[in-house]
Tab-separated table of C-alpha atoms in Angstrom:
chain	number	residue	atom	x	y	z
G	1371	MET	CA	0.000	0.000	0.000
G	1372	LYS	CA	1.406	3.371	-0.966
G	1373	PHE	CA	0.818	6.283	1.393
G	1374	THR	CA	0.516	9.785	0.072
G	1375	SER	CA	0.645	12.998	1.984
G	1376	ALA	CA	-2.535	13.650	3.967
G	1377	GLU	CA	-2.522	17.146	2.537
G	1378	GLU	CA	-2.816	15.648	-0.949
G	1379	THR	CA	-5.657	13.282	-0.120
G	1380	MET	CA	-7.948	14.809	2.498
G	1381	LYS	CA	-8.195	17.982	4.510
G	1382	PRO	CA	-8.186	17.578	8.314
G	1383	GLU	CA	-11.850	18.613	8.519
G	1384	GLN	CA	-12.687	15.734	6.171
G	1385	VAL	CA	-11.046	13.339	8.613
G	1386	ILE	CA	-11.698	14.590	12.153
G	1387	ASN	CA	-14.774	16.277	13.587
G	1388	GLN	CA	-15.321	17.614	17.095
G	1389	ASP	CA	-18.878	18.567	17.922
G	1390	PRO	CA	-20.288	18.911	21.443
G	1391	GLU	CA	-23.480	17.244	20.155
G	1392	ILE	CA	-21.574	14.079	19.148
G	1393	HIS	CA	-20.093	12.058	22.024
G	1394	GLY	CA	-19.732	15.235	24.065
G	1395	GLY	CA	-17.095	16.667	21.750
G	1396	VAL	CA	-14.830	13.619	21.582
G	1397	PRO	CA	-12.962	13.673	18.223
G	1398	VAL	CA	-14.705	11.379	15.735
G	1399	PHE	CA	-14.200	10.522	12.093
G	1400	THR	CA	-16.100	13.103	10.052
G	1401	GLY	CA	-19.557	11.947	9.029
G	1402	THR	CA	-19.595	9.191	11.655
G	1403	ARG	CA	-19.980	8.715	15.390
G	1404	VAL	CA	-16.806	6.593	15.526
G	1405	PRO	CA	-14.254	8.038	17.957
G	1406	ILE	CA	-10.726	8.471	16.620
G	1407	GLN	CA	-9.571	6.737	19.815
G	1408	SER	CA	-11.217	3.532	18.566
G	1409	LEU	CA	-8.706	3.306	15.712
G	1410	ILE	CA	-5.821	4.051	18.057
G	1411	ASP	CA	-7.016	1.395	20.528
G	1412	HIS	CA	-7.384	-1.231	17.796
G	1413	LEU	CA	-3.914	-0.574	16.437
G	1414	LYS	CA	-2.379	-0.594	19.934
G	1415	ALA	CA	-4.027	-3.973	20.520
G	1416	GLY	CA	-2.334	-5.323	17.391
G	1417	ASP	CA	-5.409	-5.321	15.165
G	1418	SER	CA	-4.951	-4.578	11.483
G	1419	LEU	CA	-6.432	-1.569	9.756
G	1420	ASP	CA	-8.632	-3.950	7.769
G	1421	TYR	CA	-10.004	-5.448	10.990
G	1422	PHE	CA	-10.849	-1.979	12.300
G	1423	LEU	CA	-12.546	-0.999	9.048
G	1424	GLU	CA	-14.620	-4.207	9.044
G	1425	GLY	CA	-15.916	-3.301	12.488
G	1426	PHE	CA	-16.585	0.329	11.606
G	1427	PRO	CA	-17.791	0.401	7.983
G	1428	SER	CA	-18.846	4.055	8.239
G	1429	VAL	CA	-15.144	5.023	8.383
G	1430	SER	CA	-13.511	5.016	4.968
G	1431	ARG	CA	-10.052	3.577	4.387
G	1432	GLU	CA	-9.037	6.983	3.038
G	1433	GLN	CA	-10.125	8.676	6.299
G	1434	ALA	CA	-8.267	6.175	8.480
G	1435	ILE	CA	-5.064	6.460	6.482
G	1436	ALA	CA	-5.333	10.258	6.349
G	1437	PHE	CA	-5.719	10.324	10.154
G	1438	LEU	CA	-2.624	8.166	10.603
G	1439	GLU	CA	-0.673	10.413	8.249
G	1440	LEU	CA	-1.843	13.526	10.116
G	1441	ALA	CA	-0.866	11.951	13.439
G	1442	PHE	CA	2.520	10.906	12.102
G	1443	THR	CA	3.163	14.371	10.693
G	1444	ALA	CA	2.140	15.997	13.988
G	1445	THR	CA	4.474	13.778	16.015
G	1446	THR	CA	7.457	14.149	13.705
G	1447	GLN	CA	7.088	17.939	13.531
G	1448	SER	CA	7.171	18.258	17.308
G	1449	ASP	CA	10.630	16.649	17.565
């Protein structure tokens, strides 16, 4: 799988949404009620991205990958 820059694929607002009316403002994938933390928890537990996406079909592969790219970029820029 080839990763491209998140900036080239999706804008942050297309990936992450924070709305006090949805899960009390917990960050979720845009257009869903799936918390971003769910993806993080699955990956930390050793689950594959495919396994996560099977369990949360409202999250697109593009959104999940864009989130991971945004997170990676944020962590590498803070070093």
